[in-house]
Coordinates of C-alpha atoms in Angstrom, one line a residue:
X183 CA 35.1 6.4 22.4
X184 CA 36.4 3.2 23.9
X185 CA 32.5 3.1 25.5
X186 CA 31.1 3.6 21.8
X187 CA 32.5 0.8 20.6
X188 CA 31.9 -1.4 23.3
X189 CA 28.0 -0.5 22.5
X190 CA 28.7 -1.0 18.8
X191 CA 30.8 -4.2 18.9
X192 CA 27.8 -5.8 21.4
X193 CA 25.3 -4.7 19.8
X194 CA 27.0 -5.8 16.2
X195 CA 27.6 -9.6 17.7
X196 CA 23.4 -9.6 19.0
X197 CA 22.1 -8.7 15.8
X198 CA 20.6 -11.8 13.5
X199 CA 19.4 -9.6 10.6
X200 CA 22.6 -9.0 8.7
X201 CA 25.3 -6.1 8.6
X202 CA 21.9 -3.7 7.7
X203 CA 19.6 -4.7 9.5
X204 CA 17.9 -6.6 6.3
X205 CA 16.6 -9.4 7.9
X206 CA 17.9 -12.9 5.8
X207 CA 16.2 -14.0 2.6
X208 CA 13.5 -16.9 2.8
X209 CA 14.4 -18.4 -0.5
X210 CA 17.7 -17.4 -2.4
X211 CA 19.4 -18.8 -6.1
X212 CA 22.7 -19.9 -6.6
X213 CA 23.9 -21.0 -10.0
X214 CA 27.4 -22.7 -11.3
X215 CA 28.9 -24.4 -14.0
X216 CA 29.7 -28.4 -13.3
X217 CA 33.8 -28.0 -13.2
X218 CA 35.7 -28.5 -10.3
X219 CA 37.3 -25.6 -10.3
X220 CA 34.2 -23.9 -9.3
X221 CA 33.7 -26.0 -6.1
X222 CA 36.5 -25.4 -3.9
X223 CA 36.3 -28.0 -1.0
X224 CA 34.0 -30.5 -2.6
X225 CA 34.7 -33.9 -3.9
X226 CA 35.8 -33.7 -7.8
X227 CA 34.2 -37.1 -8.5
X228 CA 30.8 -35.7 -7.5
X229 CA 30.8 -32.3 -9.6
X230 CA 32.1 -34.7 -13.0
X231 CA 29.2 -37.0 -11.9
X232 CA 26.5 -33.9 -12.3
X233 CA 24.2 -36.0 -9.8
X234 CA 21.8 -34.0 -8.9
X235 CA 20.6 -35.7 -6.2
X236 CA 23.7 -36.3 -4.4
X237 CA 24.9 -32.6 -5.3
X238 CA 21.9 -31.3 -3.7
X239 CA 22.1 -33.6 -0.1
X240 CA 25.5 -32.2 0.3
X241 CA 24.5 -28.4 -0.3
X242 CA 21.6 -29.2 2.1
X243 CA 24.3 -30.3 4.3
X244 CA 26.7 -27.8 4.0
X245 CA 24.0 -24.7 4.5
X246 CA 22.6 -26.8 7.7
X247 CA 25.7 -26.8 9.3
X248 CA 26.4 -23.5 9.1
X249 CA 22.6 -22.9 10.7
X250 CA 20.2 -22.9 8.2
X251 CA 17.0 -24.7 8.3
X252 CA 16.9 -26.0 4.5
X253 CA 12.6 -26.5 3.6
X254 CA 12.7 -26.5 0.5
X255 CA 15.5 -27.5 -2.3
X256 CA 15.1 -28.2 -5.8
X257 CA 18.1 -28.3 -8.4
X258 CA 18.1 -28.6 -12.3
X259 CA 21.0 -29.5 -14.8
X260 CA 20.9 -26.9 -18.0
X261 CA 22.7 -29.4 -20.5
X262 CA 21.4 -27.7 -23.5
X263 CA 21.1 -23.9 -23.5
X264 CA 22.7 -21.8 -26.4
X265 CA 24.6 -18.5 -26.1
X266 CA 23.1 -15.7 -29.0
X267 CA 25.8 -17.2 -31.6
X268 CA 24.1 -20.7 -31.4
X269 CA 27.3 -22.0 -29.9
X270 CA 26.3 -24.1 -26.6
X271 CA 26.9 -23.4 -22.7
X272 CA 29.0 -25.1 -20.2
X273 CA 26.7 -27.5 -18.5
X274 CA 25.4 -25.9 -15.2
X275 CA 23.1 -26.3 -12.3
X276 CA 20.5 -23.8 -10.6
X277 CA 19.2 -24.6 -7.7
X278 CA 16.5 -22.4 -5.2
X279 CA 17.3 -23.4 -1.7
X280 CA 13.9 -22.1 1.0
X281 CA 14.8 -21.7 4.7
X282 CA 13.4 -20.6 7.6
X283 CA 9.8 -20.9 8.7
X284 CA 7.4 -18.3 7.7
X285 CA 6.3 -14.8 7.9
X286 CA 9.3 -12.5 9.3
X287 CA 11.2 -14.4 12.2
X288 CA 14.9 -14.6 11.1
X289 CA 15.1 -18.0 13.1
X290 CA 16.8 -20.7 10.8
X291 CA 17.6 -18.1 7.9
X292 CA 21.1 -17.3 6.8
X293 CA 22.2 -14.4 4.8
X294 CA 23.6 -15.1 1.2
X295 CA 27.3 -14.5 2.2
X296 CA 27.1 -16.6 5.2
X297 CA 25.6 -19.3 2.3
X298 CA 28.5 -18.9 -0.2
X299 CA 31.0 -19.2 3.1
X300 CA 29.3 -22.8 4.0
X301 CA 28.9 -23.9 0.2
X302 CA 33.0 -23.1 -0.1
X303 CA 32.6 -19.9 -2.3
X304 CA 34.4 -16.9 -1.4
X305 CA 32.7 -14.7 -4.6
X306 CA 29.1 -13.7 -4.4
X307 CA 27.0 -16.6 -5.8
X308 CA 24.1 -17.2 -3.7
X309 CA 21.3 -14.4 -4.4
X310 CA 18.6 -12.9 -2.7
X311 CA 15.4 -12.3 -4.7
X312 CA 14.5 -8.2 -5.1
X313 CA 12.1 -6.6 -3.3
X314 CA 8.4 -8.2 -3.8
X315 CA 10.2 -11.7 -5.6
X316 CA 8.8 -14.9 -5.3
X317 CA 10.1 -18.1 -5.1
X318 CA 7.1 -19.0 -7.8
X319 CA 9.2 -17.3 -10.4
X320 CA 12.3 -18.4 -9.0
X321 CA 11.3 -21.8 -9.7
X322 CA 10.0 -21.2 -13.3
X323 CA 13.1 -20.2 -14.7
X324 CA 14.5 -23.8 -13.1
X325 CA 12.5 -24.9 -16.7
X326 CA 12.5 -21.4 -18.2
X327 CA 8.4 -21.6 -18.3
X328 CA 8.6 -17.9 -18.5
X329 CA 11.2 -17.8 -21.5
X330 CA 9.7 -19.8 -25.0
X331 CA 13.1 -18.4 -27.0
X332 CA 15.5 -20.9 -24.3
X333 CA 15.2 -24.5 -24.4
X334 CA 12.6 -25.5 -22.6
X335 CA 13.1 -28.3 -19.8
X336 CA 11.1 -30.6 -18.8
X337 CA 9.7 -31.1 -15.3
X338 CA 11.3 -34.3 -14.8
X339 CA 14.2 -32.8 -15.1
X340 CA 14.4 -31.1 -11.8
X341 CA 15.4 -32.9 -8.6
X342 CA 13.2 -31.8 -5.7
X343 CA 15.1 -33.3 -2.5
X344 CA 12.7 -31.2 0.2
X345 CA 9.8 -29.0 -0.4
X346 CA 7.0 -29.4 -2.5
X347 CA 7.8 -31.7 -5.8
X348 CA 8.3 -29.8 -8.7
X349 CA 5.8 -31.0 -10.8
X350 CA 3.6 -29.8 -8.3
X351 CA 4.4 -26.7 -8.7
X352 CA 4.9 -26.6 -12.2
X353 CA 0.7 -27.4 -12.0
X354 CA -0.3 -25.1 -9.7
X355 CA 1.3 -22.6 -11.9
X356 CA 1.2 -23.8 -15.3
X357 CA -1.4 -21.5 -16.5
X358 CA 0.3 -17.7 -15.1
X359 CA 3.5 -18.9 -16.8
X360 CA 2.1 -19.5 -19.6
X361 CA 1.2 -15.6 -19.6
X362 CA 4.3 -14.7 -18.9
X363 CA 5.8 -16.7 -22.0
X364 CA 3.6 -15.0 -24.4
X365 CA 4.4 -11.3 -22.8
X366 CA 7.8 -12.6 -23.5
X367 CA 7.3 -14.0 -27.0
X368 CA 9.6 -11.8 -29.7
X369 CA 7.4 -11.9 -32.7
X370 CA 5.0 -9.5 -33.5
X371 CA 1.6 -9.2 -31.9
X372 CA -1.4 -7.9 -33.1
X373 CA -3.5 -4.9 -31.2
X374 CA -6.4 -7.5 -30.1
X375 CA -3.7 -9.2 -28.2
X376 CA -2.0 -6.1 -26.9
X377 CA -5.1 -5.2 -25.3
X378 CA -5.8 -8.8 -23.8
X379 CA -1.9 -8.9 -22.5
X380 CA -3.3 -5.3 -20.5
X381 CA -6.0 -7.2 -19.3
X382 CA -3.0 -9.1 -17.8
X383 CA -0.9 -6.9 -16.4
X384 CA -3.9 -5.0 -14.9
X385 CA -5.2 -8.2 -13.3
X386 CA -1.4 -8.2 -11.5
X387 CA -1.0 -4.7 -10.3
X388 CA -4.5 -5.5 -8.6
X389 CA -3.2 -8.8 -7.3
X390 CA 0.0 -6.7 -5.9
X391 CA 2.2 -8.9 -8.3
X392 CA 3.4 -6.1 -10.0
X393 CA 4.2 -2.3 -9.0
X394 CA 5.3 0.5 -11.6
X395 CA 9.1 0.1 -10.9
X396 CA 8.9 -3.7 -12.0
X397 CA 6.9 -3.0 -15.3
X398 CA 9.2 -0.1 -16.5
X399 CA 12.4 -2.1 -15.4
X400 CA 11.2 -5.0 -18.1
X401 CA 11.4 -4.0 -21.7
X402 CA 7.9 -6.5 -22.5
X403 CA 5.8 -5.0 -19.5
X404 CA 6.8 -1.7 -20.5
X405 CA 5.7 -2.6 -24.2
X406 CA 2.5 -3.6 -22.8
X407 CA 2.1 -0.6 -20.6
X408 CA 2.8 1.7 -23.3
X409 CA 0.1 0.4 -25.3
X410 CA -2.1 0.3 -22.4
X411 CA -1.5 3.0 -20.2
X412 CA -4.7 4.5 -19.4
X413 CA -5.8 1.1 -17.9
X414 CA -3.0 0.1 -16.3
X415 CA -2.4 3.7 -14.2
X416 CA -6.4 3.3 -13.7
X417 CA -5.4 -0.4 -11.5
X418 CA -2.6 1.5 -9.7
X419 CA -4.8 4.3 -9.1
X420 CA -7.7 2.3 -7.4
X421 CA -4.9 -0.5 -5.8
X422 CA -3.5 2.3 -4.0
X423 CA -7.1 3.5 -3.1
X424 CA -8.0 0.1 -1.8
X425 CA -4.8 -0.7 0.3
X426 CA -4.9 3.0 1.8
X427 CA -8.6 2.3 3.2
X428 CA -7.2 -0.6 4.2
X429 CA -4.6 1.3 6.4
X430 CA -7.8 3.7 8.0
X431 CA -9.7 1.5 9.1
X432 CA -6.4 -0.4 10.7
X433 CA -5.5 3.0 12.3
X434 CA -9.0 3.4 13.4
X435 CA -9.3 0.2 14.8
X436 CA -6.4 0.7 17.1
X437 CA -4.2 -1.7 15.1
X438 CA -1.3 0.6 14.6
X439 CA -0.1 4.0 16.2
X440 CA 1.8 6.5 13.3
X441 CA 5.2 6.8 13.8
X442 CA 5.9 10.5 13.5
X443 CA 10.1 11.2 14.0
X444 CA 11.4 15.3 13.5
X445 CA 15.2 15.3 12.8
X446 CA 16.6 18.8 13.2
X447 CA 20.0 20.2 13.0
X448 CA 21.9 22.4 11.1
X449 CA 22.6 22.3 7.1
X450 CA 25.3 19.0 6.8
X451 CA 25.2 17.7 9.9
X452 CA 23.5 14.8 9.2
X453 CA 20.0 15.0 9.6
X454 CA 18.6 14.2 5.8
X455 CA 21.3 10.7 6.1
X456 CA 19.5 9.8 9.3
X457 CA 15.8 10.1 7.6
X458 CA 16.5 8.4 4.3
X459 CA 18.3 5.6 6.1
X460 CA 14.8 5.5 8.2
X461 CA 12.7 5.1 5.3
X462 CA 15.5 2.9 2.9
X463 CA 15.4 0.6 6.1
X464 CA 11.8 0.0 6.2
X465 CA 11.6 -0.3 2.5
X466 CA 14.1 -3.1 2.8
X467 CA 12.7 -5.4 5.7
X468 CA 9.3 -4.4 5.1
X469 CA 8.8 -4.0 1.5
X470 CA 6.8 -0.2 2.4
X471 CA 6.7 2.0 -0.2
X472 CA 8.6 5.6 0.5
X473 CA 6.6 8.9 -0.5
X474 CA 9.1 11.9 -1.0
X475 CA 7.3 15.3 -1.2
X476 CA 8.3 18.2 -2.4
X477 CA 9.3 21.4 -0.3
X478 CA 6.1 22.8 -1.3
X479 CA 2.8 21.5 -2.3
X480 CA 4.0 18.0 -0.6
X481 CA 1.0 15.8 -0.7
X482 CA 0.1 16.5 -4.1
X483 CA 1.5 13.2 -5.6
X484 CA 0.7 11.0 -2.6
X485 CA -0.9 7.7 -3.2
X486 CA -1.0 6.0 0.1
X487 CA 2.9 4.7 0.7
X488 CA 3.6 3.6 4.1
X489 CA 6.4 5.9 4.3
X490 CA 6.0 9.8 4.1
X491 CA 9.0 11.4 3.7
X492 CA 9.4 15.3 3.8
X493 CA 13.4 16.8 3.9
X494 CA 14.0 20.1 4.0
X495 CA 9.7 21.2 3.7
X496 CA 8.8 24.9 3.3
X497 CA 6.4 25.8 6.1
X498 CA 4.0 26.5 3.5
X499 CA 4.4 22.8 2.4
X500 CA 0.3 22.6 3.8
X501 CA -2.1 24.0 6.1
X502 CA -2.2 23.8 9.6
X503 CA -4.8 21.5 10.0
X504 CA -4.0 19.3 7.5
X505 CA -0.5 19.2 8.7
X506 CA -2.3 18.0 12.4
X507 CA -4.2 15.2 10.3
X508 CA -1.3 14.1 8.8
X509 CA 1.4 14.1 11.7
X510 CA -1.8 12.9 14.5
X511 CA -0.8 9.6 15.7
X512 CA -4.3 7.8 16.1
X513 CA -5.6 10.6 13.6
X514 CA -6.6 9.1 9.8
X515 CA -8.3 12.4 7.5
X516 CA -8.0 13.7 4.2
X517 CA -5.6 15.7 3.3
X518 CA -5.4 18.8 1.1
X519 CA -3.6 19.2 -2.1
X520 CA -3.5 21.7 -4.9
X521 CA -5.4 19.9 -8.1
X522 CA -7.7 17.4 -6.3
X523 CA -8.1 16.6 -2.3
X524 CA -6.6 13.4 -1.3
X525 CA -8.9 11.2 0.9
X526 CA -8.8 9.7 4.2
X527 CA -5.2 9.1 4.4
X528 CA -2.7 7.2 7.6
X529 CA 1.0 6.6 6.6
X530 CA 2.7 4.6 8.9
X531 CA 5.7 6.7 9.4
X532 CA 6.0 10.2 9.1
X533 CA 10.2 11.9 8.7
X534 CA 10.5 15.1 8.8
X535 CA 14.1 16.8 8.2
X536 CA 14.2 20.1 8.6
X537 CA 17.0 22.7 10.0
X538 CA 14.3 24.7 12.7
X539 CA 12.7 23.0 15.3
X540 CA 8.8 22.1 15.3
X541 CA 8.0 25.2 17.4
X542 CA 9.3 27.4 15.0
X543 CA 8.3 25.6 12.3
X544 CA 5.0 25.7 13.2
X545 CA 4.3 29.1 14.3
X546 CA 5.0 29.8 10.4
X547 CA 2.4 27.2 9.0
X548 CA -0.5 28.6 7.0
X549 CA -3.5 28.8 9.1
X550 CA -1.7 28.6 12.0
X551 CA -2.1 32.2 13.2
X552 CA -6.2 32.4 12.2
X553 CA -6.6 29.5 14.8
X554 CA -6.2 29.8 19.0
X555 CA -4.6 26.4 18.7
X556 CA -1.1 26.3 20.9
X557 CA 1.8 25.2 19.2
X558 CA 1.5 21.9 21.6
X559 CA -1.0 20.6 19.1
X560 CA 1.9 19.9 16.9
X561 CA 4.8 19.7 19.4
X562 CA 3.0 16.6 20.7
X563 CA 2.1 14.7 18.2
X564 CA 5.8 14.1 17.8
X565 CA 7.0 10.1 18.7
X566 CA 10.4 11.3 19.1
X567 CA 12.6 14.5 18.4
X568 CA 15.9 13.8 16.8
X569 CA 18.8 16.6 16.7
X570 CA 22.4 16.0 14.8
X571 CA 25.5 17.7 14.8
X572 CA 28.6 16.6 13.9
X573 CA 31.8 16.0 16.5
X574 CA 35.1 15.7 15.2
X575 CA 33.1 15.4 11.7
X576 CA 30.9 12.5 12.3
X577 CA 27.0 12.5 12.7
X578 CA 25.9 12.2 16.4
X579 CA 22.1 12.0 17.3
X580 CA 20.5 13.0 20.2
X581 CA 16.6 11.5 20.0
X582 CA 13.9 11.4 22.7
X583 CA 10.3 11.5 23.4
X584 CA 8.1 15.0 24.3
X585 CA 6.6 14.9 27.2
X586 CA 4.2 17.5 29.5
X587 CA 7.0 19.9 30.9
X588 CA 6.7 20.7 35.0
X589 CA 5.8 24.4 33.8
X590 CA 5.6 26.1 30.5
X591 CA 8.9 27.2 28.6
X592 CA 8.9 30.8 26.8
X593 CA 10.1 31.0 23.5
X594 CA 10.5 33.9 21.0
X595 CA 9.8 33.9 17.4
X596 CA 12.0 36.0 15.0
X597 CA 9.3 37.1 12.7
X598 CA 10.7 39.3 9.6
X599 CA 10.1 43.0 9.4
X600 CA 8.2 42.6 12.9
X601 CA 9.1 42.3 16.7
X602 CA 9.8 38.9 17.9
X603 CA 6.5 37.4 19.4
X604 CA 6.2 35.4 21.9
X605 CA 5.0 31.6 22.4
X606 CA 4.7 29.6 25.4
X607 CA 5.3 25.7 25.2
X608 CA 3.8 23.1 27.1
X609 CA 5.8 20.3 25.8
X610 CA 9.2 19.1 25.3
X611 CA 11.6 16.6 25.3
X612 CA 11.9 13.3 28.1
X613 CA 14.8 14.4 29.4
X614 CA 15.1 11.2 31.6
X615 CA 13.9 8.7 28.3
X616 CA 16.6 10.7 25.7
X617 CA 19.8 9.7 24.4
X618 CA 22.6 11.7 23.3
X619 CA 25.7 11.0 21.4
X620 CA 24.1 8.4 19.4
X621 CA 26.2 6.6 16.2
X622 CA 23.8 7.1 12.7
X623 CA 23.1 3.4 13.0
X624 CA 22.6 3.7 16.9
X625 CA 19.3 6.2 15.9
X626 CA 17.9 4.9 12.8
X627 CA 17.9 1.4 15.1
X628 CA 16.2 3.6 17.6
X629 CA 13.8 4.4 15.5
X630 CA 12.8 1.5 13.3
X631 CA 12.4 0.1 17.0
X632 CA 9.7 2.8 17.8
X633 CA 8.1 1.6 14.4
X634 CA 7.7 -1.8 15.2
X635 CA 6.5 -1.0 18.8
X636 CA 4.1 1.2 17.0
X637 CA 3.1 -1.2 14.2
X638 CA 2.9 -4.6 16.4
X639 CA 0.4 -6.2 13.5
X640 CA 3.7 -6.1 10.4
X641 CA 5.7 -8.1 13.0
X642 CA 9.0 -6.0 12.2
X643 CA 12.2 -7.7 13.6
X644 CA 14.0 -5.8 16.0
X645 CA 17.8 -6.0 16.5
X646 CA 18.8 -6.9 19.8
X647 CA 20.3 -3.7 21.9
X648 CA 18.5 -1.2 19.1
X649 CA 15.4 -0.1 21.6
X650 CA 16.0 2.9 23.8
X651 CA 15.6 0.9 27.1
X652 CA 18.5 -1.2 25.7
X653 CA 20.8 1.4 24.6
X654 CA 20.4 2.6 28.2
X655 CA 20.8 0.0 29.7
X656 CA 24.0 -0.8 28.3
X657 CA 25.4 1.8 28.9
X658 CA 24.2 4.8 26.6
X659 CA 24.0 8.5 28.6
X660 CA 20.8 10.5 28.8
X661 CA 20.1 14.2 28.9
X662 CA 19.5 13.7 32.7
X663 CA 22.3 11.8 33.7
X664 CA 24.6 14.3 31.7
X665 CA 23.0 17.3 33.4
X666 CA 23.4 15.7 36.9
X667 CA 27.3 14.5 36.1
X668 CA 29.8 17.5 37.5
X669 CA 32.0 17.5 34.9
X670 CA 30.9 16.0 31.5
X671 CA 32.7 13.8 28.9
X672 CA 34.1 15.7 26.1
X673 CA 32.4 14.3 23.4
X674 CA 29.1 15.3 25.3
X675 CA 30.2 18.3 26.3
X676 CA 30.8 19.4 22.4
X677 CA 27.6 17.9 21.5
X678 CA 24.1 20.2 21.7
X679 CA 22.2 18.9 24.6
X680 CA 19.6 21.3 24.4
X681 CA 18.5 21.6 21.2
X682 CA 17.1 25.1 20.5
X683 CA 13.6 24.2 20.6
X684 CA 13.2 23.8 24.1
X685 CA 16.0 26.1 25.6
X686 CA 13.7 28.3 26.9

């Protein structure tokens, strides 16, 4: 235990992309009302003064010396908004502060509590934007373009201390807020302009500025959508027929491997946590889209997400060579479903969590038994295999790669109402590359590391000490070792380190 948290506490102290793994936002908001009270630590004269400008140098300053590299900053005072009674606000700032360089490198980023800490705030008033945000809008609401019933500000009115000047931006995006204050306009509007507000919408979910959870979350997208439907689903229909072409011909090109990970274990032990966390983890550093399917019938709703999720899948989920196509690494095909046939389709990550192992799992697969195919043709597909079980009620993780085995292993199949048959398997876990006794956030690093080696071209930050050459090398035991040590650890010797599927 005292080794655990050794590995835990190191690799805690090497990692720059926050307590999740999230990796720190490139713009963020913060927003407070001009009393002192509210700016612990700062110089009352200043926040009386409301001066913008010298408000603004010393947040820069602030946020810099805590390690952020500041690229942007623009601040506005709202002197003149109005509650719903009519009665006015407190006078307040907003400011968008940008940081960092671009693309995905964490270099010169903070995360938003680290901001609060070096602005003096110990309550949660820097924010991140949501998933898909940009600092565009961000900066619109600095004037509330996007809102005609607030008072509109004028340009001049925001203080742009680094970054592009405001006015500027205001021009370059003058005429898509303009849009957005009409979808936002509360009077009524007649069915001509309905239709022309779809035209709108549609233009964005082509443009990837909007996806279905962002229209249905705001009441005026969701008016327009309603009167628009058929259209609209039409531009998510053909977007996500565009982008997933766009992911075959990366596959075939060689630009990106499939990550294909197989969590076993037994009902509550852990398995299902370990998958999700997987695909949540992506979804939040990547902004990938996360396909659940069903137990059965599983691809029938797929629409190209990165992420291909199936927990708990009957073995009839789909045929056998449709299930090869999907889990096939370098392999991009379609894909069969009940109503309609998807086409050529390549997820980047394929979880499976499931209590029986991929042998046995296999063997029962539709179409499996017309075919002389071996059971190898899905066993090593597999990027890693990844058992739980719980020890002393907590998750451990034991994950690995398959590899060609010095000689075939035996297994046999219960099959109901028959005799057990026999299989022979040809592959089977690294014992020399896999790692036992894993914490949940030890093997979900593990494997989001195997995603980026996988994915080179999305230029996923790892965190230091998360790849399995790391975890060994600090220290992390592997099937191997354990096998050769006379007299294991405890915790080992309670954990499975032979998962059924390969015991022979």
């Amino acid at each position: 235990m005292a080794e655990d948290t050794k590995r835990s506490d190191a690799a805690a102290a090497a990692k720059q992309s926050g307590p999740s793994g999230r990796k720190p936002p490139a713009y963020v908001t913060f927003t407070n009302q001009l009393k002192p009270e509210f700016w612990p630590g700062w110089d009352t004269g200043l926040i009386l003064s409301g001066d913008l400008q010298a408000i603004g140098a010393e947040a820069i300053r602030r946020c810099e010396a805590a390690g952020s590299e500041v690229t942007g900053f623009w601040i506005v005072k709202h002197d003149r908004d109005t509650l719903a009674d009519g009665a006015r606000k407190d006078d307040h700032i907003h400011a968008v502060l940008q940081q960092g360089g671009p693309g995905q490198h964490v270099a010169g980023k903070l995360q938003c509590v680290e901001l609060d800490q070096a602005l003096g705030w110990s309550k949660s008033i820097v924010r991140a934007p949501g998933r898909g945000g940009r600092i565009e809008n961000a900066l619109s609401y600095l004037i509330h373009a996007k809102d005609p019933d607030k008072f509109q500000y004028a340009v001049s009115d925001v203080a742009t201390l680094r970054g592009l000047d405001s006015a500027e931006v205001e021009k370059a995006n003058r005429r898509a807020w303009a849009r957005r204050a009409v979808m936002a306009r509360q009077v009524a509007i007649p069915a001509k302009e309905w239709a022309e507000l779809g035209d709108i919408v549609v233009q964005r979910v082509l443009d990837d500025e909007l996806d279905e959870l962002e229209i249905l979350a705001d009441k005026t997208l969701t008016d327009i959508y309603t009167r628009n439907q058929a259209k609209v689903d039409l531009a998510f229909s053909v977007r996500n027929r565009r982008d997933m072409l766009a992911e075959v011909r990366k596959l075939r090109a060689g630009e990106f491997q499939k990550t294909v990970v197989w969590f076993t274990g037994a009902s509550d032990q852990g398995k299902t946590w370990a998958a999700e966390s997987v695909a949540q983890e992506l979804a939040a550093r990547l902004g990938w889209s996360v396909f659940r399917a069903t137990a059965r019938n599983g691809p029938d709703d797929y629409a190209g997400q990165q992420v291909f999720l199936m927990n708990e899948p009957s073995t009839r989920v789909m045929e056998w060579a449709d299930l090869l196509t999907l889990l096939g690494p370098r392999e991009a095909g379609p894909i069969s479903a009940r109503y309609r046939n998807k086409g050529d389709a390549a997820p980047r990550v394929v979880l499976v969590a499931v209590s029986v192992d991929p042998v046995e799992f296999g063997f029962f697969v539709p179409g499996k038994r017309s075919t002389t195919d071996s059971l190898d043709q899905l066993v090593r597909r597999l990027s890693l295999l990844a058992h739980a079980e719980k020890v002393d009620g907590v998750p451990r993780y034991s994950v690995g790669p398959l590899a060609l085995l010095p000689a075939p292993e035996q297994r046999r199949i219960a099959v109901p109402n028959r005799p057990s048959e026999a299989v022979a398997v040809s592959y089977g876990l690294d014992d020399a590359a896999t790692l036992v006794d894993l914490t949940h956030d030890e093997v979900v690093g593990v494997v989001v590391a195997e995603v980026a080696e996988r994915s080179p071209d999305v230029q996923l930050v790892v965190a230091q000490g998360s790849t399995r050459a790391e975890l060994v090398a600090s220290g992390t035991p592997t099937r191997a070792a354990l096998a050769a040590a006379p007299e294991p650890a405890p915790t080992a010797a309670k954990f499975n380190l032979q998962p059924q599927t390969y015991s022979g």
